[in-house]
Structure formats: structure tokens, C-alpha cells
CSV table of C-alpha atoms and ligand atoms in Angstrom, one decimal:
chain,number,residue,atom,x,y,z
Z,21,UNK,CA,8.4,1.1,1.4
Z,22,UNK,CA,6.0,3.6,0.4
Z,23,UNK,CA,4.5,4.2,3.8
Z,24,UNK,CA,4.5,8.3,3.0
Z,25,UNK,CA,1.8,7.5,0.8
Z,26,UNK,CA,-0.1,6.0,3.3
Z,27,UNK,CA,-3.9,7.1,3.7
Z,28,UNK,CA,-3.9,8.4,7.8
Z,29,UNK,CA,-7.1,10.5,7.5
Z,30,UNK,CA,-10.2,8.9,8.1
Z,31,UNK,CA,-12.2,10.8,6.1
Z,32,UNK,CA,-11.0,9.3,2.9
Z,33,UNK,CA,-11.3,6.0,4.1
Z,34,UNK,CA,-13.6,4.5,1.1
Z,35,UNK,CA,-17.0,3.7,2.3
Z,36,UNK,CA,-17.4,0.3,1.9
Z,37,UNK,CA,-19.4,-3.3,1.3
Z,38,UNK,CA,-18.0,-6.1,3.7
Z,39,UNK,CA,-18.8,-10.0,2.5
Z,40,UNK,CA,-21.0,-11.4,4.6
Z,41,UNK,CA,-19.9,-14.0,7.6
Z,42,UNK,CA,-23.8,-15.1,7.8
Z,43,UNK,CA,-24.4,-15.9,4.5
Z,44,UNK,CA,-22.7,-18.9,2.3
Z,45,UNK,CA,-21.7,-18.5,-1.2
Z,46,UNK,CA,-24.5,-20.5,-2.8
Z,47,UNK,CA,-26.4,-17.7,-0.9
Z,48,UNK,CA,-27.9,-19.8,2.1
Z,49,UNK,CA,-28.6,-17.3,5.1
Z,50,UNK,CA,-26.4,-19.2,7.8
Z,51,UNK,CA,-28.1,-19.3,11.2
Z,52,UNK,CA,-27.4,-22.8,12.9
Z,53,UNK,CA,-24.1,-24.2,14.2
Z,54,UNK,CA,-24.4,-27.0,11.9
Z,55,UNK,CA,-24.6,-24.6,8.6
Z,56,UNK,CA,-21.7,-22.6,10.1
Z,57,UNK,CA,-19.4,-25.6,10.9
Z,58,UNK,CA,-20.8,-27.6,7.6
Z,59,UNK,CA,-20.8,-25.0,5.3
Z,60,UNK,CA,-19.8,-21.9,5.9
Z,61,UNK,CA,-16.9,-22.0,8.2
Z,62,UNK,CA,-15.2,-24.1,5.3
Z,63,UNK,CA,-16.0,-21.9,2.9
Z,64,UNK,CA,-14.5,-19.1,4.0
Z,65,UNK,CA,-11.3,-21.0,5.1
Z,66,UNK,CA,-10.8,-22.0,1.6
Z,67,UNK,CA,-10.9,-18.7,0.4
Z,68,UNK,CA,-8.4,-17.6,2.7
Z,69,UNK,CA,-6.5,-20.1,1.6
Z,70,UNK,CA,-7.1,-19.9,-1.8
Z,71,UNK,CA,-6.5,-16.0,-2.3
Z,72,UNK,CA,-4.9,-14.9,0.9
Z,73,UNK,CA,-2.4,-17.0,2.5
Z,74,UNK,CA,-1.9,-20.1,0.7
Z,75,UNK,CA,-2.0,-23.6,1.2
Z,76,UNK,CA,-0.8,-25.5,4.5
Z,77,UNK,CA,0.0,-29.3,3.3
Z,78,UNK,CA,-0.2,-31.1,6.2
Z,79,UNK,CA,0.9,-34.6,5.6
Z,80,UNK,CA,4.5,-36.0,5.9
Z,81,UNK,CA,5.9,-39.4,7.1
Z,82,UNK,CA,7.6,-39.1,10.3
Z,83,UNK,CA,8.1,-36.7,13.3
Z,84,UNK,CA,10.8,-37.1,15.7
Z,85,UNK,CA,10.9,-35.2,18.5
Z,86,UNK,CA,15.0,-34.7,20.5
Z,87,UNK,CA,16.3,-32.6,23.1
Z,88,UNK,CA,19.3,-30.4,22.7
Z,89,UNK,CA,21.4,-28.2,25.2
Z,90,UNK,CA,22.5,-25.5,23.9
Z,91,UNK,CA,21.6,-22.5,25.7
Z,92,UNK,CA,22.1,-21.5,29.4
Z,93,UNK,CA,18.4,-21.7,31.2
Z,94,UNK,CA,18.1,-17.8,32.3
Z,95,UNK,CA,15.7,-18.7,35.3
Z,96,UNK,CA,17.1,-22.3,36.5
Z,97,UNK,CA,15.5,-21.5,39.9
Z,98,UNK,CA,12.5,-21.7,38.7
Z,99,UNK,CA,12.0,-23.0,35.3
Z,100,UNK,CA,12.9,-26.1,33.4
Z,101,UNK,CA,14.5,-25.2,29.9
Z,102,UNK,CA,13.8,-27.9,27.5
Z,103,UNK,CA,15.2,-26.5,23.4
Z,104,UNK,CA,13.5,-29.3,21.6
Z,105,UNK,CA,14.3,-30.1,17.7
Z,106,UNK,CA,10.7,-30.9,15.6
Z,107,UNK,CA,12.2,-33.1,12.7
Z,108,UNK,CA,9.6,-33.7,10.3
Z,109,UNK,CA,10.4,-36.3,7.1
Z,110,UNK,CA,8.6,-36.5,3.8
Z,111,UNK,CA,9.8,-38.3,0.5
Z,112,UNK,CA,13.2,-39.1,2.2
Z,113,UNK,CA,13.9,-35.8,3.1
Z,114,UNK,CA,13.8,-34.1,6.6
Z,115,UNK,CA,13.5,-30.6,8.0
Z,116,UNK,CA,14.8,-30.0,11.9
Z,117,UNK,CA,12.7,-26.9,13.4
Z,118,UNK,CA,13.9,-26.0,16.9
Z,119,UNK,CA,11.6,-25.1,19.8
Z,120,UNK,CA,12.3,-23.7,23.1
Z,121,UNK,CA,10.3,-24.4,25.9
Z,122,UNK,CA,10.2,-23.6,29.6
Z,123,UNK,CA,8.2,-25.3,32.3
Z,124,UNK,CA,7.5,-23.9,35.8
Z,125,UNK,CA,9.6,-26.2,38.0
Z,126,UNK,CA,7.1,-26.3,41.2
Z,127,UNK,CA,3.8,-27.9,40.9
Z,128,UNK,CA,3.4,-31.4,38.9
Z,129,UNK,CA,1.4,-30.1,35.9
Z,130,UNK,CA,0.0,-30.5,33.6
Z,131,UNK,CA,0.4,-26.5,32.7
Z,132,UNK,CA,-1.6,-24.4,30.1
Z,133,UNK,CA,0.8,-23.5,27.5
Z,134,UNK,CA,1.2,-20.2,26.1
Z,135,UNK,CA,3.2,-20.3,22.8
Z,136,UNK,CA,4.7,-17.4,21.0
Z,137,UNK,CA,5.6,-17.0,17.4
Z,138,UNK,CA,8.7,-15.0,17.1
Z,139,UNK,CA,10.2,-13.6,14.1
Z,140,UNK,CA,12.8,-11.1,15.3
Z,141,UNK,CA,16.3,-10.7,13.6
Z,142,UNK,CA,17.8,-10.0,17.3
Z,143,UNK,CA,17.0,-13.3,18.5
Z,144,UNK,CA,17.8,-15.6,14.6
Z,145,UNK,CA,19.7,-17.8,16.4
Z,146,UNK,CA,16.6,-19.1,17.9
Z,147,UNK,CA,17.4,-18.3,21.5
Z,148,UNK,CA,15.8,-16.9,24.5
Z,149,UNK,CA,14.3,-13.6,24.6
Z,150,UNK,CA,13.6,-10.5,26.8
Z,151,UNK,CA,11.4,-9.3,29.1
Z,152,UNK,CA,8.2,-7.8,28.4
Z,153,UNK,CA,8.3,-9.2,24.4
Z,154,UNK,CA,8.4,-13.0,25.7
Z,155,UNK,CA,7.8,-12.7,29.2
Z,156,UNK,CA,8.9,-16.2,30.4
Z,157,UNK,CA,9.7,-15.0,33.9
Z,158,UNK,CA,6.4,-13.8,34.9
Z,159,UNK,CA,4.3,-16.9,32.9
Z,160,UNK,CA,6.3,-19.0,35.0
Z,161,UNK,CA,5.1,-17.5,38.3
Z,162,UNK,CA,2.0,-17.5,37.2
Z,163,UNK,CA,1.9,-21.3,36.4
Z,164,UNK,CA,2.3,-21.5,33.1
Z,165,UNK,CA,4.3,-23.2,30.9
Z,166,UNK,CA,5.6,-21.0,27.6
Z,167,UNK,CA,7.4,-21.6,24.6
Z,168,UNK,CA,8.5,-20.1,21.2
Z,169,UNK,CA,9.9,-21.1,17.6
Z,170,UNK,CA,11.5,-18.8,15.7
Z,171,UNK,CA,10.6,-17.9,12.1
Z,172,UNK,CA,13.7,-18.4,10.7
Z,173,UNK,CA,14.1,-21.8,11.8
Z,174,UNK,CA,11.6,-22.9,8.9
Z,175,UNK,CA,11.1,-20.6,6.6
Z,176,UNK,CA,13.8,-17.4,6.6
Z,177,UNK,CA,11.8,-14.6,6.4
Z,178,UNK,CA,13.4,-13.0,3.3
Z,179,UNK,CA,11.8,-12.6,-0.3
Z,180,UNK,CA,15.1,-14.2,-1.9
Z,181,UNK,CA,15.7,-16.8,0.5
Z,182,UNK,CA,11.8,-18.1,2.0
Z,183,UNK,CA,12.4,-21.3,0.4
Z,184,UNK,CA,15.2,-21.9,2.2
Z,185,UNK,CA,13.4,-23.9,4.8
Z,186,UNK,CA,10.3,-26.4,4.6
Z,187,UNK,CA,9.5,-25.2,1.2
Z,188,UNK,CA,12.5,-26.6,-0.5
Z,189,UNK,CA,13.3,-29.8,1.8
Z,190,UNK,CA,9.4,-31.1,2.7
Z,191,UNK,CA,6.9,-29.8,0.4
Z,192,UNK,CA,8.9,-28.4,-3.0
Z,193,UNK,CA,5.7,-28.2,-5.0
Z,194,UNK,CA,4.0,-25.4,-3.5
Z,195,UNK,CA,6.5,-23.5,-5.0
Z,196,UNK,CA,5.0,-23.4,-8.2
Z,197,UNK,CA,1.7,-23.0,-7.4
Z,198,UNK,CA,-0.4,-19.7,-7.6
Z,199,UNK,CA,-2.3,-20.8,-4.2
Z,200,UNK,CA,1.1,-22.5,-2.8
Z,201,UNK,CA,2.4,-22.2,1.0
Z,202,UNK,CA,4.6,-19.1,1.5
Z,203,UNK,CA,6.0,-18.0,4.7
Z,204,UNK,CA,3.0,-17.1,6.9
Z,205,UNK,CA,1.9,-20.9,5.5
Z,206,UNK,CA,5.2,-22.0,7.0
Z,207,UNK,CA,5.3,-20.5,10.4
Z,208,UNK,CA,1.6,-21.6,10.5
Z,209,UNK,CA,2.8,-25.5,10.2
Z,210,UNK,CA,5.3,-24.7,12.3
Z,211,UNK,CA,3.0,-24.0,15.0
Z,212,UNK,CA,1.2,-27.4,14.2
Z,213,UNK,CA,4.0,-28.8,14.8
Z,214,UNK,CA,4.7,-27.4,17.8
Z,215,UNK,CA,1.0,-28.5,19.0
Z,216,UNK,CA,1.8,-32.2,17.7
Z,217,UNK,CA,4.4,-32.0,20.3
Z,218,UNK,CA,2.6,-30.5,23.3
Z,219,UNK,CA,-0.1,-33.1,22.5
Z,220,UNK,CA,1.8,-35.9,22.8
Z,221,UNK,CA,3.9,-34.7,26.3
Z,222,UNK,CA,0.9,-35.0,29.3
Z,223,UNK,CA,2.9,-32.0,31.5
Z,224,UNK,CA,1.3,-30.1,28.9
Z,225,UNK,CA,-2.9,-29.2,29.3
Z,226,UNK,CA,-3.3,-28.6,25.8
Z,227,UNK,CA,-7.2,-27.9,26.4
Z,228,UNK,CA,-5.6,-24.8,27.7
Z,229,UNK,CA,-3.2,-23.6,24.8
Z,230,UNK,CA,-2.9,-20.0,23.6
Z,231,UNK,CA,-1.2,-19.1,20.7
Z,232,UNK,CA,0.5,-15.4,20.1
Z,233,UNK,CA,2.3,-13.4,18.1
Z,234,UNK,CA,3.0,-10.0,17.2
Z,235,UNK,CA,2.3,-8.0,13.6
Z,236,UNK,CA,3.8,-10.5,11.0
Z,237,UNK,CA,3.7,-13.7,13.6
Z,238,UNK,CA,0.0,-11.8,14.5
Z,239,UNK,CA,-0.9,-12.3,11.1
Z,240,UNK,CA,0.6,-15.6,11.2
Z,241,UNK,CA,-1.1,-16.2,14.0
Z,242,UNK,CA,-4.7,-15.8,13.1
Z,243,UNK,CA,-3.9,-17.6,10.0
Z,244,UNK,CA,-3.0,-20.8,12.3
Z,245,UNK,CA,-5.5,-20.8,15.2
Z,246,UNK,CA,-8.1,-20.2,11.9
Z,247,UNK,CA,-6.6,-23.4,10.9
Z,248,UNK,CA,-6.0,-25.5,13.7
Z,249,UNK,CA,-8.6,-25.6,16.3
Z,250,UNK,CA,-6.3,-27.4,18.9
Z,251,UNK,CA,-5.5,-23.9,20.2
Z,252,UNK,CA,-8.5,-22.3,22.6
Z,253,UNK,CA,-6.7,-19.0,22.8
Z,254,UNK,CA,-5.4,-16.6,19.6
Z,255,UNK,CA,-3.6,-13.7,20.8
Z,256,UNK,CA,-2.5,-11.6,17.3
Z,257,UNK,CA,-0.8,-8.4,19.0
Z,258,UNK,CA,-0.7,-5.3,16.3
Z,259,UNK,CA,-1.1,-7.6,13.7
Z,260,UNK,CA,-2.5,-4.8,11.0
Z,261,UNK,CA,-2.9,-5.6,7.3
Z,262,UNK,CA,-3.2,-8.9,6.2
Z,263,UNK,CA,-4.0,-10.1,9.9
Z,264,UNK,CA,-6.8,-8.6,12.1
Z,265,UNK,CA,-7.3,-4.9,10.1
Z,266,UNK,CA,-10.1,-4.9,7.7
Z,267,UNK,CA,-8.1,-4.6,4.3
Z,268,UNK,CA,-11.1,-2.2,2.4
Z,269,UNK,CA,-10.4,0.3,4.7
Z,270,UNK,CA,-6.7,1.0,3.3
Z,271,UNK,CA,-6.1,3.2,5.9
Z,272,UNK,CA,-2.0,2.0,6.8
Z,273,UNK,CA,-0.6,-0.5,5.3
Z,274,UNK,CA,-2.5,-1.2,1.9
Z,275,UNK,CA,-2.4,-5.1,0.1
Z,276,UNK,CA,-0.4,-3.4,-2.6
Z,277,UNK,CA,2.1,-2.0,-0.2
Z,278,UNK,CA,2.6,-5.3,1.8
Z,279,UNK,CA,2.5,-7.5,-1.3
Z,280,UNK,CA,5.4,-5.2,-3.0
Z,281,UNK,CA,7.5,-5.2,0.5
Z,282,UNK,CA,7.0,-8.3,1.3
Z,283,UNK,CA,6.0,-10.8,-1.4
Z,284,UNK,CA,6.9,-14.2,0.1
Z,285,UNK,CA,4.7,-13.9,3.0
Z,286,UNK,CA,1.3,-14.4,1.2
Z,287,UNK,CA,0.5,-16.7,-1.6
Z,288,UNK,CA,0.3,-15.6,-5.3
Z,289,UNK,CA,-3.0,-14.7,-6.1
Z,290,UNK,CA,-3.3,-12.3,-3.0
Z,291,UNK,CA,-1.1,-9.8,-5.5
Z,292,UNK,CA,-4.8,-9.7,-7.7
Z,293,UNK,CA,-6.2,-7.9,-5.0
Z,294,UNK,CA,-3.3,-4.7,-4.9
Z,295,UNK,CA,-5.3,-1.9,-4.7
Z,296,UNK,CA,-8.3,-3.6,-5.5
Z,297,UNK,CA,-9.2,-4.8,-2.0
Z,298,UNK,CA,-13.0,-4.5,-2.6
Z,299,UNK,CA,-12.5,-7.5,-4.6
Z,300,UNK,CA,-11.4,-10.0,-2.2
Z,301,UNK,CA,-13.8,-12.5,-1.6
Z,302,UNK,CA,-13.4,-12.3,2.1
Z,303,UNK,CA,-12.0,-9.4,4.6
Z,304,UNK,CA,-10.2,-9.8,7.6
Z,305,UNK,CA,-13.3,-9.8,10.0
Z,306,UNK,CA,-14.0,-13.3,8.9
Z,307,UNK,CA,-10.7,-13.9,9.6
Z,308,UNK,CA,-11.9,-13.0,13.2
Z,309,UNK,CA,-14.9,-15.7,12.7
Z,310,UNK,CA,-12.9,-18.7,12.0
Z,311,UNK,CA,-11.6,-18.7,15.5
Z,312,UNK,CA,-15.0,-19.3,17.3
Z,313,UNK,CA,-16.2,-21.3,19.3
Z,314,UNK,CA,-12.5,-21.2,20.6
Z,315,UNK,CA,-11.5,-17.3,22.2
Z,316,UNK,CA,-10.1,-14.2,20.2
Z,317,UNK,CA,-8.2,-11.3,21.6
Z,318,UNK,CA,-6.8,-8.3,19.4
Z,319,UNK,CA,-4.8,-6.3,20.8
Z,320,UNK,CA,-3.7,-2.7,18.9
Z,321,UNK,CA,-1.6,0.8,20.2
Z,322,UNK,CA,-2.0,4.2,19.5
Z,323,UNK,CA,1.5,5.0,18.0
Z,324,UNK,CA,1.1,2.1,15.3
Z,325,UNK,CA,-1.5,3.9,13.2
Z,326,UNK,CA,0.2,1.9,10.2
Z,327,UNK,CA,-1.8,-1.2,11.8
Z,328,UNK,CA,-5.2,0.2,11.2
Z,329,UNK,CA,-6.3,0.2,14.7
Z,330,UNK,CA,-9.9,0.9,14.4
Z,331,UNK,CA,-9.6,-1.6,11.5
Z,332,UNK,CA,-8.8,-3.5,13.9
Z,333,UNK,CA,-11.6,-3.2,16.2
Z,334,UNK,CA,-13.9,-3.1,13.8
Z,335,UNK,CA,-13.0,-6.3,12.6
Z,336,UNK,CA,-13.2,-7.7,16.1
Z,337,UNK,CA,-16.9,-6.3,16.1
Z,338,UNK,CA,-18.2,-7.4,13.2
Z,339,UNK,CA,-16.1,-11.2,13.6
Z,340,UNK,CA,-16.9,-11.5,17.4
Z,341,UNK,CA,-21.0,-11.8,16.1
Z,342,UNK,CA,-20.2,-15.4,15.6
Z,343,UNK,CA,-20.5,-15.9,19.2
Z,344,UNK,CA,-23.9,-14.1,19.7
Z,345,UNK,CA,-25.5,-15.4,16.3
Z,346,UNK,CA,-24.4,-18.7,16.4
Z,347,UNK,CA,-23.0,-19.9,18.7
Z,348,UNK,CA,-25.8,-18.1,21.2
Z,349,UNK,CA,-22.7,-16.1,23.9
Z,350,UNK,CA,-23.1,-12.5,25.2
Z,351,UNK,CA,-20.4,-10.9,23.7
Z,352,UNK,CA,-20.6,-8.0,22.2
Z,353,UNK,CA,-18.7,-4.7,21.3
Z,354,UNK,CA,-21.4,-1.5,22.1
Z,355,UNK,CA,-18.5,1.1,21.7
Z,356,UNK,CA,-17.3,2.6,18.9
Z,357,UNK,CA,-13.7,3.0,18.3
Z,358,UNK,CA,-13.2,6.2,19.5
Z,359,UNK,CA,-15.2,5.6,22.9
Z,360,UNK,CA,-12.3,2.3,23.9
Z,361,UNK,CA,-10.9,3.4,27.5
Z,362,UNK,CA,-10.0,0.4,29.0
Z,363,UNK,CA,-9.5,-3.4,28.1
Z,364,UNK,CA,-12.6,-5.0,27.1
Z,365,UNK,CA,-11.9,-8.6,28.5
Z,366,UNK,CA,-14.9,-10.5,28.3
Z,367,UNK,CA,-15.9,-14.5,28.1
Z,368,UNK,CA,-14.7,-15.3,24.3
Z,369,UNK,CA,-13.5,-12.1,22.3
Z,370,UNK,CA,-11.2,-9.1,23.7
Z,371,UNK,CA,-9.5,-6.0,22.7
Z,372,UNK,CA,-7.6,-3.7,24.2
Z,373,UNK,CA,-5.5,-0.6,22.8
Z,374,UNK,CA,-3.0,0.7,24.6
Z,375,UNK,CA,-0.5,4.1,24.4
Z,376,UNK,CA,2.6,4.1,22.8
Z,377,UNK,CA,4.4,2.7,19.7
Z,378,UNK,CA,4.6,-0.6,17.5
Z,379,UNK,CA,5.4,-3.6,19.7
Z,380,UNK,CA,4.6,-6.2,22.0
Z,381,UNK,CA,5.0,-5.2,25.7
Z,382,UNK,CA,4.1,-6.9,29.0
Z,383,UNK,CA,1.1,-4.3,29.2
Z,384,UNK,CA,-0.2,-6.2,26.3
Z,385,UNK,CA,0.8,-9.7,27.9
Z,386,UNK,CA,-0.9,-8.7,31.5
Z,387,UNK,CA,-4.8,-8.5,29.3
Z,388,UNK,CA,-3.9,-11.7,27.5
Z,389,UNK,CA,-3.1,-13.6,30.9
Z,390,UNK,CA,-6.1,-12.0,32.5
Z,391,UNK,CA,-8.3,-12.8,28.9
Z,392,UNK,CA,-6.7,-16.2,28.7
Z,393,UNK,CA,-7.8,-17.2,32.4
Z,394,UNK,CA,-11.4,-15.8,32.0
Z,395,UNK,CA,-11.9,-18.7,29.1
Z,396,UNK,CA,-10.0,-21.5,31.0
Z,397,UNK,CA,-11.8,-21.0,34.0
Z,398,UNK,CA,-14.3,-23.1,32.4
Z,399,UNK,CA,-12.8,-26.2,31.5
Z,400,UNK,CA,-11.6,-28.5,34.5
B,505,GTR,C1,6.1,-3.9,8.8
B,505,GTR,C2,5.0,-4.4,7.9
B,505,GTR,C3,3.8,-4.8,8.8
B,505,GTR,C4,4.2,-5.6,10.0
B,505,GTR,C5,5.6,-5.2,10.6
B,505,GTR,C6,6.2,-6.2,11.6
B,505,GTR,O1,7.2,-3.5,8.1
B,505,GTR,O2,4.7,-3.5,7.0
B,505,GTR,O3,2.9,-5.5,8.0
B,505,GTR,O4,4.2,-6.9,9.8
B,505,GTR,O5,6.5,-4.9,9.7
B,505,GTR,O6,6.1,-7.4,11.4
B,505,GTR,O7,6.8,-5.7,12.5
């Protein structure tokens, strides 16, 4: 990976033209709720889709939903361990997915539901995780209920082998197309599916759903709460290029450099755009706008300049004006980058950036509870 050549100095960072959220592509300035939900909430989704990530087919024939045991519940004192398979059919063939999901075994429900999109190769065999990454233990207390899917489990996450999952058993003809589902498509369905599932269990409150992930499941993560507005939270932790940082700024991780590491995580004609990200028809702040009227949190660290932190921000400023300009909210983002101290948690958007490296800690976790709860203390 060619990360030495990596711009880090923000004085080259290009000066630059950002597409506009407020104003459609036919050129209609979009002030009303209607015009943003009618027009130009859709048209920006479809050029997501179209150039960035890819298409997410979302019909097939039949869902079954069965429980396995094959792990050991790590808190049976006081959490329920339920490892549920998702098998999806289409065209005669089927797909199992597996999804792990604890319930807090005192109160009746139904819980809020935080679910996590993992992709680590420590934890491939779809199992439980650790502390502080997926912090089960302390959701539990809280009240919550929590679960995960694993990456792997659906699409492999693996430039030789992506198709080695729903691609190749459920929808074999996005293979061959320019604007066809690659992974971050794939994990994104597979957090539909995971929904479909909650939605259909009442111990879940699925009015209270937060979905998170960190830097390739942040990306993914965006891209699915963009998509499907079941989920009221979206929680991308260090989710950098491609995900919440603003792509003209090629500061980090470039499109060319993600494209050439990683080429089965976006769809074709995102390649157009290596190093020619003043192109794109969209950037990543409107990314940031999809999410609305439902909450956004981003969530950066110091140590991870390869993220584009300020990129980062920035695209939480400029995104989080859906709230103000349409959908009439006091959020707003008076700082600059440089002034951030301490977690902005307010009623709909968030950011915080914290010290130290790459990763997704419980420091992180503790602002998305605390964001999470701000936004649900509304709906009873
Ligand atoms: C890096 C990649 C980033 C980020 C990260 C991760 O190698 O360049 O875009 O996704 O992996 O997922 O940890």
C-alpha cells in the first residue's frame, strides 16, 4: 500500500468545490422537506450507488430465521446468547449468514438494539468478541440488547475471494455489472437482514436501533443506515476514505489508493474517480445528509491521521445542515477542527475525537451510548 505517499500536510490540501446537498441536479434550490425527501434525497442516493458503492438488490424469495448453539455465552449471569442463522433463498439457491445476539436477562423488554458490523480476521469464525471493541458486557448493564455479524460470513473480505458469499449463491449478476454490489453492498444487506430479523422478534424496540461499525464496517455502515432508514442511530467509528472523510481533500487515504488496495469493496465505476476525486458527483458530506431526519455520530482519533480526521468533521459540518435547513433542528458545529476539546453530543449529529491510535475503544462506545440515549429519549 502506498501510504508513504500519503499527503499529511494540510497546506497542500487542494482547495476545493464541494457539490451541493441544497441544490438538485436539474438545478432546483432545495428548501422544503418534501423537495429533499422527493427529490433530492434520492438523487444523491443513486449517485452513491451508481458511482460509489454499488447496487444493493433487495429482493429474494424466502428468509428463515434458526437458532444454533455453538458457542459458550461469556456472561450467562446476565445475558441471553442467542447465535441466530439469516438464510436468505433466491432462484432455488440459499445463503446462511450467522448473527450473534445477546439480550439483557432482567427486565421483560423490549430493548434498544445496538448492532455492530464486524470485520476482524481474529474473530472469522464469527464468534464473540472483546472488551472495549464489542462491549457486550457493559450494553448489557445498561439495558441494552447488542448484536453483531461478521463480514466474512457473507461476503469474505478478500479481492480474490468477495464472491465467495451472496454474490455467487443469491444475486450472481451483479458481478458483471460496472455499478454491481461489491462487498461494502454485501455487508450493507447483511445488516438489512439483520434488521428484518429484529423487526419481526417484539423483545426487540427497533424504533430504538443503532447501527456501528468501525473504518471499513464505518464505511459500510454509513452506506447502510443511508440506505435503510429502519435504523435511528449510525455510529461509523474512524471510518476515513470512502466513509465519513471528504474524498477532495486527499489528505490520508486517497480513492486511488483504496481502490488499488482494496478493489472489491466499492463498485466499478468508483475506480473513474482515482485521483480525480473533484469529479465525483457527490462527496462524502452528503453521505452525512442521507442519514437525517434519523441521528449521525462520527467519531475520529488523533493517531489515525490516515482517516482524514478533520475530513471527517468537516463533513459532519457541512452534512449535519440538513437538520437546521430542512428539517428546522438546532444543531450546529461553531468550531473549527482545530478548536474540538471535548465530545460534541447534541440532539441529532455528534463528533467526538479522541487520543490515541486506529481503533474502536470503549472511550468511543461511552459518547455513542450517551449520543444514542440523547435521541431516544424522545420516542416513548
Ligand atoms: C486500512 C484501509 C482503511 C480502513 C482500514 C480498516 O488498511 O486503508 O480504509 O478501512 O484498513 O478497515 O481498518
Amino acid at each position: 500500500m502506498a501510504q508513504h505517499n500519503a499527503n499529511y500536510d494540510e497546506s497542500k490540501v487542494p482547495d476545493i468545490t464541494l457539490p451541493d446537498i441544497f441544490v438538485s441536479l436539474r438545478g432546483k434550490l432545495i428548501s422544503t422537506q418534501q423537495d429533499w425527501e422527493e427529490i433530492r434525497r434520492l438523487e444523491i442516493l443513486d449517485l452513491f450507488r451508481e458511482h460509489v458503492y454499488g447496487n444493493i438488490p433487495s429482493d429474494f424469495d424466502h428468509i428463515l430465521y434458526s437458532e444454533v448453539q455453538e458457542s459458550q455465552n461469556p456472561y450467562p449471569e446476565k445475558a441471553i446468547l442467542k447465535e441466530v442463522n439469516i438464510t436468505v433463498s433466491r432462484n432455488g439457491k440459499s445463503h446462511t449468514m450467522r448473527l450473534n445476539v445477546f439480550l439483557p436477562k432482567s427486565g421483560k423488554g423490549p430493548f434498544p438494539i445496538f448492532l455492530l458490523i464486524n470485520y476482524q480476521p481474529k474473530y472469522a469464525d464469527g464468534k464473540l468478541v472483546e472488551e472495549g471493541y464489542w462491549p457486550v458486557s457493559e450494553l448489557i448493564d445498561r439495558g441494552y440488547a447488542t448484536a453483531s455479524f461478521h463480514g466474512e460470513t457473507v461476503a469474505p473480505d478478500d479481492a480474490e475471494r468477495f464472491s465467495e458469499g451472496i454474490l455467487n449463491t443469491l444475486y450472481p449478476e451483479e458481478l458483471d455489472k460496472a455499478d454491481g454490489m461489491r462487498t461494502f453492498g454485501a455487508w450493507a444487506w447483511a445488516a438489512m437482514r439483520a434488521m428484518d430479523y429484529f423487526q419481526q422478534d417484539p423483545i426487540f424496540d427497533t424504533r430504538k436501533s443503532a447501527l456501528a461499525g468501525h473504518s471499513r464496517a464505518g464505511k459500510t455502515t454509513l452506506w447502510a443506515a443511508a440506505n435503510d432508514t429502519r435504523w435511528s442511530v449510525a455510529f461509523p467509528n474512524e471510518s476515513g476514505c470512502g466513509g465519513a472523510a471528504i474524498s477532495r481533500r486527499k489528505y490520508g487515504e486517497t480513492v486511488a489508493v483504496i481502490n488499488t488496495s482494496f478493489p472489491h469493496w466499492f463498485t466499478d465505476n468508483f475506480t473513474a474517480y482515482n485521483g480525480q476525486e473533484e469529479d465525483l458527483p457527490v462527496d462524502q458530506h452528503m453521505l452525512a445528509a442521507l442519514i437525517a431526519p434519523r441521528a449521525l455520530y462520527f467519531a475520529s482519533a488523533r493517531g489515525d491521521q490516515w482517516s482524514d480526521p478533520k475530513g471527517e468533521y468537516i463533513s459532519m459540518q457541512l452534512g449535519s445542515r440538513i437538520y437546521s435547513e430542512i428539517y428546522n433542528q438546532e444543531v450546529n458545529f461553531p468550531l473549527a477542527f482545530e478548536e474540538i476539546g471535548s465530545p460534541i453530543i447534541q440532539p441529532f449529529a455528534g463528533y467526538h475525537i479522541r487520543e490515541g491510535k486506529h481503533n474502536l475503544t470503549w472511550e468511543d462506545w461511552e459518547h455513542f451510548i450517551d449520543f444514542a440515549e440523547i435521541q431516544w429519549k424522545q420516542i416513548r
